[in-house]
Amino acid sequence: MLFGVVFGIIAFAGPEQEARHLVAHEIETKTAILIDDVSGSMNGPGLIALKAANRAFYEEFCRQEVGSTVHTYVGLVAFDSEASVRSMPTRDCAVIARRIALLRPGGGTSIDRGLWAGLALAIEALDKGKIVSAGELQRVKLSLKEREAYIPLRAAEFCKKYPGVSLVLYTDGDFPSWAETRQKALEQTNLRKGETASDLNPFHVIDVAHALCIRTYFYSVGQIPQAYHHAFTTPRGFGEVRSVATMSRENLMELYRTVATRERSRVVVEEELIYNPLMDRFVAWALACFLAGAILGYVPMFSRQHARTPERR
C-alpha cells in the first residue's frame, strides 16, 4: 500500500499530461512565380542577364533530390505597361525555359500590374477557388484602388494549406513618384465620385500577399523607396528587397540560385500538442498497489480469524 501512496502522490503532483513541442514539417508542394520586367529599357544586356538569372533559379528550384517527395512548380509573368501570364505554374521546367527564351522587350514599366498579376496567378493556380473564390479574388482586385486592401476571409486557412509560395520580381525601372509612399499611393488610386483610376496600389498587393503567407522578393536596378523596404520585409521573414544595380550577371545568377535553394528547402515549424500518458499510468499503478496491499493485508487476518473459530460438532 505504501507504493500505492507514493504512485498516487506522483500522479497528482505531476507529470504533465500534455506537452507542446516545436516540430518541423517539410512542405510537399512549393510554388514560385517569376515576375519579369520586359519594358523597353530592358533591351540588350539587361534582359540577357535576367534570362540567365531565371535559368539559374528554375534549375535549382526544379532539382529533385533522391528520395524526396517535394513537388516544385514554377510560373512566369512578364510586365511592361501591362502584365501577362507567360506560363502557368508547372513542374515541367523545360516549359519555363522555352517561355523565358521568348521574352522580348516591350513598352513602359508598370510594377504594380506585374505584382498583382503574379499574386493572382499564384492564388488561382494553387487554390482553384476552394478557399479564395473567384468572386472574392475580384473583390481583392477592386480594393487595390480603395483606401484599404480587402483580405480574404479565410486567409489563415490559405496560409496553412499553401505555406510554400513565393513571388520573385525583377525590374530596372523606378517606382513612379505617385507610388513612393503609402500616402501618395492612396491619393493616386483612391477613387472619388465620378472618377476612374487605372493604377493599382502596390502596397495593397504586398499586404494581401503577406496576409496569405506568400513571400515576396523584390530586386531592382532602379532606386527603391524606403517605404518598399519596409513593406516587402514586414512581417520579418516574409520578403527581401535588394538593389542589383552594381551586380554582374554572374552575381545576379547566384542571387537567384540562393533564393531558389532557400525556397526549395523551406520547412514549416509548428507547435504540436503531445499527450503524455505517464499520469494515467501512475494512477493505474497506485490503484493496483492499493488493491494488492489490501488483499495481502486481508489474507493473514482472515487466516488468523479462521484459526480461532472452534469447530462445531
PDB file of C-alpha atoms in Angstrom:
ATOM      1  CA  MET A   1       0.000   0.000   0.000  1.00  0.00           C
ATOM      2  CA  LEU A   2       2.950   2.261   0.623  1.00  0.00           C
ATOM      3  CA  PHE A   3       3.825   2.058  -3.076  1.00  0.00           C
ATOM      4  CA  GLY A   4       0.232   2.953  -3.872  1.00  0.00           C
ATOM      5  CA  VAL A   5       0.503   6.114  -1.789  1.00  0.00           C
ATOM      6  CA  VAL A   6       3.797   7.015  -3.482  1.00  0.00           C
ATOM      7  CA  PHE A   7       2.426   6.475  -7.009  1.00  0.00           C
ATOM      8  CA  GLY A   8      -0.717   8.401  -6.124  1.00  0.00           C
ATOM      9  CA  ILE A   9       1.276  11.409  -4.937  1.00  0.00           C
ATOM     10  CA  ILE A  10       3.414  11.329  -8.104  1.00  0.00           C
ATOM     11  CA  ALA A  11       0.333  11.027 -10.329  1.00  0.00           C
ATOM     12  CA  PHE A  12      -1.445  14.061  -8.913  1.00  0.00           C
ATOM     13  CA  ALA A  13       1.636  16.201  -8.343  1.00  0.00           C
ATOM     14  CA  GLY A  14       2.960  15.591 -11.882  1.00  0.00           C
ATOM     15  CA  PRO A  15       3.991  14.819 -14.534  1.00  0.00           C
ATOM     16  CA  GLU A  16       2.068  16.922 -17.063  1.00  0.00           C
ATOM     17  CA  GLN A  17      -0.309  15.009 -19.290  1.00  0.00           C
ATOM     18  CA  GLU A  18       0.222  17.348 -22.254  1.00  0.00           C
ATOM     19  CA  ALA A  19       3.355  18.981 -23.627  1.00  0.00           C
ATOM     20  CA  ARG A  20       3.903  21.400 -26.516  1.00  0.00           C
ATOM     21  CA  HIS A  21       6.840  20.884 -28.834  1.00  0.00           C
ATOM     22  CA  LEU A  22       8.061  22.649 -31.985  1.00  0.00           C
ATOM     23  CA  VAL A  23       8.132  20.209 -34.877  1.00  0.00           C
ATOM     24  CA  ALA A  24       9.495  20.931 -38.385  1.00  0.00           C
ATOM     25  CA  HIS A  25       7.472  19.593 -41.315  1.00  0.00           C
ATOM     26  CA  GLU A  26       8.679  19.530 -44.912  1.00  0.00           C
ATOM     27  CA  ILE A  27       6.424  21.384 -47.340  1.00  0.00           C
ATOM     28  CA  GLU A  28       5.450  18.891 -50.019  1.00  0.00           C
ATOM     29  CA  THR A  29       4.337  21.424 -52.660  1.00  0.00           C
ATOM     30  CA  LYS A  30       6.300  24.601 -53.339  1.00  0.00           C
ATOM     31  CA  THR A  31       5.418  27.216 -55.936  1.00  0.00           C
ATOM     32  CA  ALA A  32       7.452  30.175 -57.184  1.00  0.00           C
ATOM     33  CA  ILE A  33       6.224  32.840 -59.596  1.00  0.00           C
ATOM     34  CA  LEU A  34       8.921  34.681 -61.547  1.00  0.00           C
ATOM     35  CA  ILE A  35       7.769  38.233 -62.376  1.00  0.00           C
ATOM     36  CA  ASP A  36       9.999  39.775 -65.073  1.00  0.00           C
ATOM     37  CA  ASP A  37      10.267  43.341 -66.291  1.00  0.00           C
ATOM     38  CA  VAL A  38      10.283  43.353 -70.107  1.00  0.00           C
ATOM     39  CA  SER A  39       9.988  47.102 -70.623  1.00  0.00           C
ATOM     40  CA  GLY A  40      11.843  48.798 -73.445  1.00  0.00           C
ATOM     41  CA  SER A  41      14.744  49.775 -71.195  1.00  0.00           C
ATOM     42  CA  MET A  42      15.472  46.072 -70.604  1.00  0.00           C
ATOM     43  CA  ASN A  43      16.562  45.642 -74.212  1.00  0.00           C
ATOM     44  CA  GLY A  44      20.102  44.299 -74.573  1.00  0.00           C
ATOM     45  CA  PRO A  45      22.345  43.206 -71.668  1.00  0.00           C
ATOM     46  CA  GLY A  46      19.651  43.769 -69.053  1.00  0.00           C
ATOM     47  CA  LEU A  47      17.265  41.190 -70.487  1.00  0.00           C
ATOM     48  CA  ILE A  48      20.118  38.762 -71.203  1.00  0.00           C
ATOM     49  CA  ALA A  49      21.202  38.932 -67.536  1.00  0.00           C
ATOM     50  CA  LEU A  50      17.621  38.493 -66.320  1.00  0.00           C
ATOM     51  CA  LYS A  51      17.104  35.422 -68.513  1.00  0.00           C
ATOM     52  CA  ALA A  52      20.319  33.926 -67.134  1.00  0.00           C
ATOM     53  CA  ALA A  53      19.149  34.621 -63.559  1.00  0.00           C
ATOM     54  CA  ASN A  54      15.788  32.996 -64.296  1.00  0.00           C
ATOM     55  CA  ARG A  55      17.579  29.942 -65.647  1.00  0.00           C
ATOM     56  CA  ALA A  56      19.716  29.702 -62.504  1.00  0.00           C
ATOM     57  CA  PHE A  57      16.551  29.903 -60.419  1.00  0.00           C
ATOM     58  CA  TYR A  58      14.485  27.199 -62.118  1.00  0.00           C
ATOM     59  CA  GLU A  59      17.430  24.811 -62.500  1.00  0.00           C
ATOM     60  CA  GLU A  60      17.990  24.915 -58.735  1.00  0.00           C
ATOM     61  CA  PHE A  61      14.319  25.079 -57.760  1.00  0.00           C
ATOM     62  CA  CYS A  62      13.347  22.165 -60.007  1.00  0.00           C
ATOM     63  CA  ARG A  63      16.235  19.975 -58.897  1.00  0.00           C
ATOM     64  CA  GLN A  64      14.936  16.773 -57.328  1.00  0.00           C
ATOM     65  CA  GLU A  65      16.886  15.030 -54.606  1.00  0.00           C
ATOM     66  CA  VAL A  66      16.886  11.249 -54.369  1.00  0.00           C
ATOM     67  CA  GLY A  67      14.044  10.050 -52.165  1.00  0.00           C
ATOM     68  CA  SER A  68      12.468  13.500 -51.867  1.00  0.00           C
ATOM     69  CA  THR A  69       8.674  13.805 -52.038  1.00  0.00           C
ATOM     70  CA  VAL A  70       8.742  17.568 -52.658  1.00  0.00           C
ATOM     71  CA  HIS A  71       6.925  18.818 -55.775  1.00  0.00           C
ATOM     72  CA  THR A  72       8.042  22.179 -57.159  1.00  0.00           C
ATOM     73  CA  TYR A  73       6.118  24.396 -59.572  1.00  0.00           C
ATOM     74  CA  VAL A  74       7.346  27.495 -61.412  1.00  0.00           C
ATOM     75  CA  GLY A  75       5.148  30.092 -63.127  1.00  0.00           C
ATOM     76  CA  LEU A  76       6.102  33.113 -65.238  1.00  0.00           C
ATOM     77  CA  VAL A  77       4.641  36.615 -65.518  1.00  0.00           C
ATOM     78  CA  ALA A  78       6.064  39.375 -67.733  1.00  0.00           C
ATOM     79  CA  PHE A  79       5.181  43.044 -67.490  1.00  0.00           C
ATOM     80  CA  ASP A  80       5.847  46.318 -69.248  1.00  0.00           C
ATOM     81  CA  SER A  81       2.990  48.859 -69.280  1.00  0.00           C
ATOM     82  CA  GLU A  82       0.690  45.845 -68.900  1.00  0.00           C
ATOM     83  CA  ALA A  83       1.192  42.400 -67.370  1.00  0.00           C
ATOM     84  CA  SER A  84       0.589  38.971 -68.860  1.00  0.00           C
ATOM     85  CA  VAL A  85       0.920  35.367 -67.731  1.00  0.00           C
ATOM     86  CA  ARG A  86       3.523  33.608 -69.872  1.00  0.00           C
ATOM     87  CA  SER A  87       3.287  30.240 -68.115  1.00  0.00           C
ATOM     88  CA  MET A  88       1.001  28.706 -65.536  1.00  0.00           C
ATOM     89  CA  PRO A  89       2.866  27.083 -62.617  1.00  0.00           C
ATOM     90  CA  THR A  90       4.266  23.815 -63.924  1.00  0.00           C
ATOM     91  CA  ARG A  91       6.566  21.013 -62.781  1.00  0.00           C
ATOM     92  CA  ASP A  92       7.997  20.825 -66.296  1.00  0.00           C
ATOM     93  CA  CYS A  93      10.768  23.393 -66.105  1.00  0.00           C
ATOM     94  CA  ALA A  94      11.573  22.828 -69.780  1.00  0.00           C
ATOM     95  CA  VAL A  95       8.331  24.715 -70.462  1.00  0.00           C
ATOM     96  CA  ILE A  96       9.548  27.624 -68.303  1.00  0.00           C
ATOM     97  CA  ALA A  97      12.872  27.589 -70.159  1.00  0.00           C
ATOM     98  CA  ARG A  98      11.106  27.975 -73.501  1.00  0.00           C
ATOM     99  CA  ARG A  99       8.841  30.768 -72.224  1.00  0.00           C
ATOM    100  CA  ILE A 100      11.818  32.683 -70.819  1.00  0.00           C
ATOM    101  CA  ALA A 101      13.699  32.356 -74.104  1.00  0.00           C
ATOM    102  CA  LEU A 102      10.733  34.002 -75.861  1.00  0.00           C
ATOM    103  CA  LEU A 103      10.732  37.126 -73.674  1.00  0.00           C
ATOM    104  CA  ARG A 104      11.096  40.309 -75.715  1.00  0.00           C
ATOM    105  CA  PRO A 105      11.293  43.966 -74.573  1.00  0.00           C
ATOM    106  CA  GLY A 106       8.102  45.997 -74.885  1.00  0.00           C
ATOM    107  CA  GLY A 107       6.868  49.385 -73.698  1.00  0.00           C
ATOM    108  CA  GLY A 108       6.761  51.159 -70.336  1.00  0.00           C
ATOM    109  CA  THR A 109       7.021  49.830 -66.769  1.00  0.00           C
ATOM    110  CA  SER A 110       4.043  49.051 -64.555  1.00  0.00           C
ATOM    111  CA  ILE A 111       5.404  47.356 -61.447  1.00  0.00           C
ATOM    112  CA  ASP A 112       2.016  47.440 -59.703  1.00  0.00           C
ATOM    113  CA  ARG A 113       0.406  45.422 -62.503  1.00  0.00           C
ATOM    114  CA  GLY A 114       3.262  42.951 -62.555  1.00  0.00           C
ATOM    115  CA  LEU A 115       2.932  42.372 -58.817  1.00  0.00           C
ATOM    116  CA  TRP A 116      -0.810  41.852 -58.991  1.00  0.00           C
ATOM    117  CA  ALA A 117      -0.617  39.507 -61.996  1.00  0.00           C
ATOM    118  CA  GLY A 118       1.915  37.344 -60.146  1.00  0.00           C
ATOM    119  CA  LEU A 119      -0.137  37.247 -56.941  1.00  0.00           C
ATOM    120  CA  ALA A 120      -3.396  36.498 -58.749  1.00  0.00           C
ATOM    121  CA  LEU A 121      -1.702  33.712 -60.726  1.00  0.00           C
ATOM    122  CA  ALA A 122      -0.393  32.083 -57.538  1.00  0.00           C
ATOM    123  CA  ILE A 123      -3.816  32.211 -55.845  1.00  0.00           C
ATOM    124  CA  GLU A 124      -5.809  30.965 -58.842  1.00  0.00           C
ATOM    125  CA  ALA A 125      -3.403  28.215 -59.872  1.00  0.00           C
ATOM    126  CA  LEU A 126      -2.969  26.802 -56.374  1.00  0.00           C
ATOM    127  CA  ASP A 127      -6.370  27.222 -54.792  1.00  0.00           C
ATOM    128  CA  LYS A 128      -8.706  26.957 -57.800  1.00  0.00           C
ATOM    129  CA  GLY A 129     -11.428  28.803 -55.874  1.00  0.00           C
ATOM    130  CA  LYS A 130     -11.581  26.390 -52.923  1.00  0.00           C
ATOM    131  CA  ILE A 131     -10.615  28.888 -50.224  1.00  0.00           C
ATOM    132  CA  VAL A 132     -10.474  32.186 -52.144  1.00  0.00           C
ATOM    133  CA  SER A 133     -13.368  32.132 -54.585  1.00  0.00           C
ATOM    134  CA  ALA A 134     -13.357  33.915 -57.937  1.00  0.00           C
ATOM    135  CA  GLY A 135     -15.773  36.488 -56.521  1.00  0.00           C
ATOM    136  CA  GLU A 136     -13.583  37.135 -53.512  1.00  0.00           C
ATOM    137  CA  LEU A 137     -10.481  37.438 -55.700  1.00  0.00           C
ATOM    138  CA  GLN A 138     -12.315  40.024 -57.790  1.00  0.00           C
ATOM    139  CA  ARG A 139     -13.164  41.885 -54.600  1.00  0.00           C
ATOM    140  CA  VAL A 140      -9.454  41.877 -53.696  1.00  0.00           C
ATOM    141  CA  LYS A 141      -8.611  43.385 -57.102  1.00  0.00           C
ATOM    142  CA  LEU A 142     -11.216  46.135 -56.738  1.00  0.00           C
ATOM    143  CA  SER A 143      -9.875  47.003 -53.283  1.00  0.00           C
ATOM    144  CA  LEU A 144      -6.450  47.757 -54.802  1.00  0.00           C
ATOM    145  CA  LYS A 145      -7.938  51.101 -55.858  1.00  0.00           C
ATOM    146  CA  GLU A 146      -9.543  51.789 -52.474  1.00  0.00           C
ATOM    147  CA  ARG A 147      -8.285  53.037 -49.119  1.00  0.00           C
ATOM    148  CA  GLU A 148      -7.831  49.569 -47.656  1.00  0.00           C
ATOM    149  CA  ALA A 149      -6.945  46.255 -49.211  1.00  0.00           C
ATOM    150  CA  TYR A 150      -9.528  43.528 -48.830  1.00  0.00           C
ATOM    151  CA  ILE A 151      -8.045  40.477 -47.104  1.00  0.00           C
ATOM    152  CA  PRO A 152      -9.783  37.155 -47.925  1.00  0.00           C
ATOM    153  CA  LEU A 153     -11.860  35.924 -45.008  1.00  0.00           C
ATOM    154  CA  ARG A 154     -10.146  32.524 -44.892  1.00  0.00           C
ATOM    155  CA  ALA A 155      -6.599  33.863 -45.188  1.00  0.00           C
ATOM    156  CA  ALA A 156      -5.394  31.814 -42.195  1.00  0.00           C
ATOM    157  CA  GLU A 157      -6.699  28.635 -43.822  1.00  0.00           C
ATOM    158  CA  PHE A 158      -4.903  29.549 -47.071  1.00  0.00           C
ATOM    159  CA  CYS A 159      -1.662  30.035 -45.097  1.00  0.00           C
ATOM    160  CA  LYS A 160      -1.963  26.601 -43.531  1.00  0.00           C
ATOM    161  CA  LYS A 161      -2.819  24.803 -46.766  1.00  0.00           C
ATOM    162  CA  TYR A 162      -0.312  26.576 -49.060  1.00  0.00           C
ATOM    163  CA  PRO A 163       2.742  27.558 -46.994  1.00  0.00           C
ATOM    164  CA  GLY A 164       5.313  27.219 -49.794  1.00  0.00           C
ATOM    165  CA  VAL A 165       4.510  30.106 -52.152  1.00  0.00           C
ATOM    166  CA  SER A 166       6.824  32.933 -53.231  1.00  0.00           C
ATOM    167  CA  LEU A 167       6.927  35.786 -55.758  1.00  0.00           C
ATOM    168  CA  VAL A 168      10.261  36.892 -57.264  1.00  0.00           C
ATOM    169  CA  LEU A 169      10.092  40.245 -59.090  1.00  0.00           C
ATOM    170  CA  TYR A 170      12.871  41.935 -61.068  1.00  0.00           C
ATOM    171  CA  THR A 171      12.746  45.397 -62.607  1.00  0.00           C
ATOM    172  CA  ASP A 172      15.142  48.003 -63.934  1.00  0.00           C
ATOM    173  CA  GLY A 173      12.592  50.775 -63.521  1.00  0.00           C
ATOM    174  CA  ASP A 174      11.950  53.212 -60.711  1.00  0.00           C
ATOM    175  CA  PHE A 175       8.657  53.280 -58.894  1.00  0.00           C
ATOM    176  CA  PRO A 176       6.600  56.212 -60.190  1.00  0.00           C
ATOM    177  CA  SER A 177       6.554  59.295 -57.984  1.00  0.00           C
ATOM    178  CA  TRP A 178       2.919  58.689 -57.032  1.00  0.00           C
ATOM    179  CA  ALA A 179       3.835  55.314 -55.501  1.00  0.00           C
ATOM    180  CA  GLU A 180       6.845  56.347 -53.398  1.00  0.00           C
ATOM    181  CA  THR A 181       4.910  56.285 -50.125  1.00  0.00           C
ATOM    182  CA  ARG A 182       1.704  54.692 -48.883  1.00  0.00           C
ATOM    183  CA  GLN A 183       0.002  58.088 -48.580  1.00  0.00           C
ATOM    184  CA  LYS A 184       0.858  59.117 -52.143  1.00  0.00           C
ATOM    185  CA  ALA A 185      -0.331  55.751 -53.435  1.00  0.00           C
ATOM    186  CA  LEU A 186      -3.636  56.189 -51.629  1.00  0.00           C
ATOM    187  CA  GLU A 187      -4.113  59.671 -53.095  1.00  0.00           C
ATOM    188  CA  GLN A 188      -3.426  58.344 -56.600  1.00  0.00           C
ATOM    189  CA  THR A 189      -5.541  55.197 -56.537  1.00  0.00           C
ATOM    190  CA  ASN A 190      -8.378  56.023 -54.135  1.00  0.00           C
ATOM    191  CA  LEU A 191     -11.455  56.538 -56.282  1.00  0.00           C
ATOM    192  CA  ARG A 192     -13.539  59.658 -55.870  1.00  0.00           C
ATOM    193  CA  LYS A 193     -17.084  60.036 -57.075  1.00  0.00           C
ATOM    194  CA  GLY A 194     -17.216  60.265 -60.843  1.00  0.00           C
ATOM    195  CA  GLU A 195     -13.508  59.469 -61.276  1.00  0.00           C
ATOM    196  CA  THR A 196     -11.718  56.383 -62.525  1.00  0.00           C
ATOM    197  CA  ALA A 197      -8.195  55.220 -61.737  1.00  0.00           C
ATOM    198  CA  SER A 198      -6.153  52.787 -63.789  1.00  0.00           C
ATOM    199  CA  ASP A 199      -3.280  52.397 -61.325  1.00  0.00           C
ATOM    200  CA  LEU A 200      -3.199  49.743 -58.615  1.00  0.00           C
ATOM    201  CA  ASN A 201      -1.851  50.408 -55.137  1.00  0.00           C
ATOM    202  CA  PRO A 202       1.310  48.250 -54.949  1.00  0.00           C
ATOM    203  CA  PHE A 203       1.332  48.456 -51.148  1.00  0.00           C
ATOM    204  CA  HIS A 204      -2.092  46.819 -51.076  1.00  0.00           C
ATOM    205  CA  VAL A 205      -0.822  43.986 -53.294  1.00  0.00           C
ATOM    206  CA  ILE A 206       2.076  43.352 -50.913  1.00  0.00           C
ATOM    207  CA  ASP A 207      -0.229  43.455 -47.881  1.00  0.00           C
ATOM    208  CA  VAL A 208      -2.576  40.863 -49.412  1.00  0.00           C
ATOM    209  CA  ALA A 209       0.345  38.603 -50.359  1.00  0.00           C
ATOM    210  CA  HIS A 210       1.744  38.657 -46.828  1.00  0.00           C
ATOM    211  CA  ALA A 211      -1.718  38.108 -45.315  1.00  0.00           C
ATOM    212  CA  LEU A 212      -1.812  34.889 -47.354  1.00  0.00           C
ATOM    213  CA  CYS A 213       1.725  33.965 -46.167  1.00  0.00           C
ATOM    214  CA  ILE A 214       3.162  34.429 -49.673  1.00  0.00           C
ATOM    215  CA  ARG A 215       6.772  35.609 -49.539  1.00  0.00           C
ATOM    216  CA  THR A 216       7.881  38.462 -51.796  1.00  0.00           C
ATOM    217  CA  TYR A 217      11.346  39.037 -53.251  1.00  0.00           C
ATOM    218  CA  PHE A 218      11.983  42.357 -54.968  1.00  0.00           C
ATOM    219  CA  TYR A 219      15.128  43.158 -56.958  1.00  0.00           C
ATOM    220  CA  SER A 220      15.585  46.438 -58.798  1.00  0.00           C
ATOM    221  CA  VAL A 221      18.227  48.201 -60.836  1.00  0.00           C
ATOM    222  CA  GLY A 222      16.483  51.481 -60.110  1.00  0.00           C
ATOM    223  CA  GLN A 223      16.050  53.362 -56.870  1.00  0.00           C
ATOM    224  CA  ILE A 224      13.922  51.596 -54.244  1.00  0.00           C
ATOM    225  CA  PRO A 225      11.892  53.927 -51.987  1.00  0.00           C
ATOM    226  CA  GLN A 226      12.318  53.287 -48.267  1.00  0.00           C
ATOM    227  CA  ALA A 227       8.606  52.566 -47.885  1.00  0.00           C
ATOM    228  CA  TYR A 228       9.034  49.446 -50.039  1.00  0.00           C
ATOM    229  CA  HIS A 229      11.922  48.152 -47.972  1.00  0.00           C
ATOM    230  CA  HIS A 230       9.531  48.141 -45.036  1.00  0.00           C
ATOM    231  CA  ALA A 231       6.509  46.818 -46.948  1.00  0.00           C
ATOM    232  CA  PHE A 232       8.269  43.880 -48.628  1.00  0.00           C
ATOM    233  CA  THR A 233      10.051  42.722 -45.468  1.00  0.00           C
ATOM    234  CA  THR A 234       7.225  43.087 -42.927  1.00  0.00           C
ATOM    235  CA  PRO A 235       6.468  40.795 -41.119  1.00  0.00           C
ATOM    236  CA  ARG A 236      10.042  39.672 -40.679  1.00  0.00           C
ATOM    237  CA  GLY A 237      10.990  36.760 -42.894  1.00  0.00           C
ATOM    238  CA  PHE A 238       8.249  37.401 -45.461  1.00  0.00           C
ATOM    239  CA  GLY A 239      10.409  39.028 -48.092  1.00  0.00           C
ATOM    240  CA  GLU A 240      13.612  40.563 -49.311  1.00  0.00           C
ATOM    241  CA  VAL A 241      14.463  43.813 -51.090  1.00  0.00           C
ATOM    242  CA  ARG A 242      17.778  44.466 -52.765  1.00  0.00           C
ATOM    243  CA  SER A 243      19.283  46.858 -55.279  1.00  0.00           C
ATOM    244  CA  VAL A 244      21.113  44.964 -58.025  1.00  0.00           C
ATOM    245  CA  ALA A 245      22.365  47.998 -59.945  1.00  0.00           C
ATOM    246  CA  THR A 246      26.032  47.100 -59.483  1.00  0.00           C
ATOM    247  CA  MET A 247      25.654  43.321 -59.804  1.00  0.00           C
ATOM    248  CA  SER A 248      27.308  41.415 -62.622  1.00  0.00           C
ATOM    249  CA  ARG A 249      25.347  38.769 -64.486  1.00  0.00           C
ATOM    250  CA  GLU A 250      27.153  36.033 -62.529  1.00  0.00           C
ATOM    251  CA  ASN A 251      26.298  37.652 -59.198  1.00  0.00           C
ATOM    252  CA  LEU A 252      22.673  38.076 -60.219  1.00  0.00           C
ATOM    253  CA  MET A 253      22.532  34.392 -61.184  1.00  0.00           C
ATOM    254  CA  GLU A 254      23.998  33.444 -57.807  1.00  0.00           C
ATOM    255  CA  LEU A 255      21.430  35.618 -56.038  1.00  0.00           C
ATOM    256  CA  TYR A 256      18.548  33.899 -57.837  1.00  0.00           C
ATOM    257  CA  ARG A 257      20.097  30.486 -57.212  1.00  0.00           C
ATOM    258  CA  THR A 258      20.321  31.270 -53.489  1.00  0.00           C
ATOM    259  CA  VAL A 259      16.660  32.298 -53.346  1.00  0.00           C
ATOM    260  CA  ALA A 260      15.674  29.101 -55.170  1.00  0.00           C
ATOM    261  CA  THR A 261      17.638  26.977 -52.682  1.00  0.00           C
ATOM    262  CA  ARG A 262      16.037  28.797 -49.766  1.00  0.00           C
ATOM    263  CA  GLU A 263      12.516  28.310 -51.068  1.00  0.00           C
ATOM    264  CA  ARG A 264      13.016  24.703 -52.199  1.00  0.00           C
ATOM    265  CA  SER A 265      14.362  23.656 -48.794  1.00  0.00           C
ATOM    266  CA  ARG A 266      11.864  25.630 -46.716  1.00  0.00           C
ATOM    267  CA  VAL A 267      10.117  23.827 -43.864  1.00  0.00           C
ATOM    268  CA  VAL A 268       7.181  24.756 -41.659  1.00  0.00           C
ATOM    269  CA  VAL A 269       7.743  24.809 -37.904  1.00  0.00           C
ATOM    270  CA  GLU A 270       4.545  24.119 -35.990  1.00  0.00           C
ATOM    271  CA  GLU A 271       3.693  23.791 -32.330  1.00  0.00           C
ATOM    272  CA  GLU A 272       2.253  20.368 -31.644  1.00  0.00           C
ATOM    273  CA  LEU A 273       0.411  19.163 -28.560  1.00  0.00           C
ATOM    274  CA  ILE A 274       1.855  15.838 -27.460  1.00  0.00           C
ATOM    275  CA  TYR A 275      -0.074  13.673 -24.982  1.00  0.00           C
ATOM    276  CA  ASN A 276       1.912  12.285 -22.047  1.00  0.00           C
ATOM    277  CA  PRO A 277       0.357   9.027 -20.688  1.00  0.00           C
ATOM    278  CA  LEU A 278       2.543   8.884 -17.560  1.00  0.00           C
ATOM    279  CA  MET A 279      -0.081  10.394 -15.275  1.00  0.00           C
ATOM    280  CA  ASP A 280      -2.635   7.759 -16.243  1.00  0.00           C
ATOM    281  CA  ARG A 281      -0.025   5.049 -15.728  1.00  0.00           C
ATOM    282  CA  PHE A 282       0.860   6.309 -12.253  1.00  0.00           C
ATOM    283  CA  VAL A 283      -2.832   6.378 -11.316  1.00  0.00           C
ATOM    284  CA  ALA A 284      -3.229   2.792 -12.532  1.00  0.00           C
ATOM    285  CA  TRP A 285      -0.132   1.694 -10.662  1.00  0.00           C
ATOM    286  CA  ALA A 286      -1.368   3.423  -7.494  1.00  0.00           C
ATOM    287  CA  LEU A 287      -4.739   1.657  -7.686  1.00  0.00           C
ATOM    288  CA  ALA A 288      -3.059  -1.661  -8.371  1.00  0.00           C
ATOM    289  CA  CYS A 289      -0.730  -1.253  -5.386  1.00  0.00           C
ATOM    290  CA  PHE A 290      -3.631  -0.259  -3.105  1.00  0.00           C
ATOM    291  CA  LEU A 291      -5.653  -3.289  -4.158  1.00  0.00           C
ATOM    292  CA  ALA A 292      -2.667  -5.596  -3.842  1.00  0.00           C
ATOM    293  CA  GLY A 293      -1.863  -4.180  -0.407  1.00  0.00           C
ATOM    294  CA  ALA A 294      -5.458  -4.559   0.726  1.00  0.00           C
ATOM    295  CA  ILE A 295      -5.611  -8.162  -0.458  1.00  0.00           C
ATOM    296  CA  LEU A 296      -2.270  -9.053   1.079  1.00  0.00           C
ATOM    297  CA  GLY A 297      -3.322  -7.428   4.357  1.00  0.00           C
ATOM    298  CA  TYR A 298      -6.708  -9.162   4.403  1.00  0.00           C
ATOM    299  CA  VAL A 299      -5.442 -12.719   3.765  1.00  0.00           C
ATOM    300  CA  PRO A 300      -3.365 -13.091   7.026  1.00  0.00           C
ATOM    301  CA  MET A 301      -6.150 -11.507   9.041  1.00  0.00           C
ATOM    302  CA  PHE A 302      -8.686 -13.918   7.566  1.00  0.00           C
ATOM    303  CA  SER A 303      -6.390 -16.855   8.277  1.00  0.00           C
ATOM    304  CA  ARG A 304      -5.993 -15.867  11.947  1.00  0.00           C
ATOM    305  CA  GLN A 305      -9.743 -15.439  12.422  1.00  0.00           C
ATOM    306  CA  HIS A 306     -10.416 -18.794  10.783  1.00  0.00           C
ATOM    307  CA  ALA A 307      -7.858 -20.481  13.046  1.00  0.00           C
ATOM    308  CA  ARG A 308      -9.503 -19.112  16.227  1.00  0.00           C
ATOM    309  CA  THR A 309     -13.009 -20.238  15.281  1.00  0.00           C
ATOM    310  CA  PRO A 310     -13.815 -23.520  17.184  1.00  0.00           C
ATOM    311  CA  GLU A 311     -15.010 -26.386  15.134  1.00  0.00           C
ATOM    312  CA  ARG A 312     -18.700 -27.108  15.636  1.00  0.00           C
ATOM    313  CA  ARG A 313     -19.907 -30.632  16.264  1.00  0.00           C
TER     314      ARG A 313
END
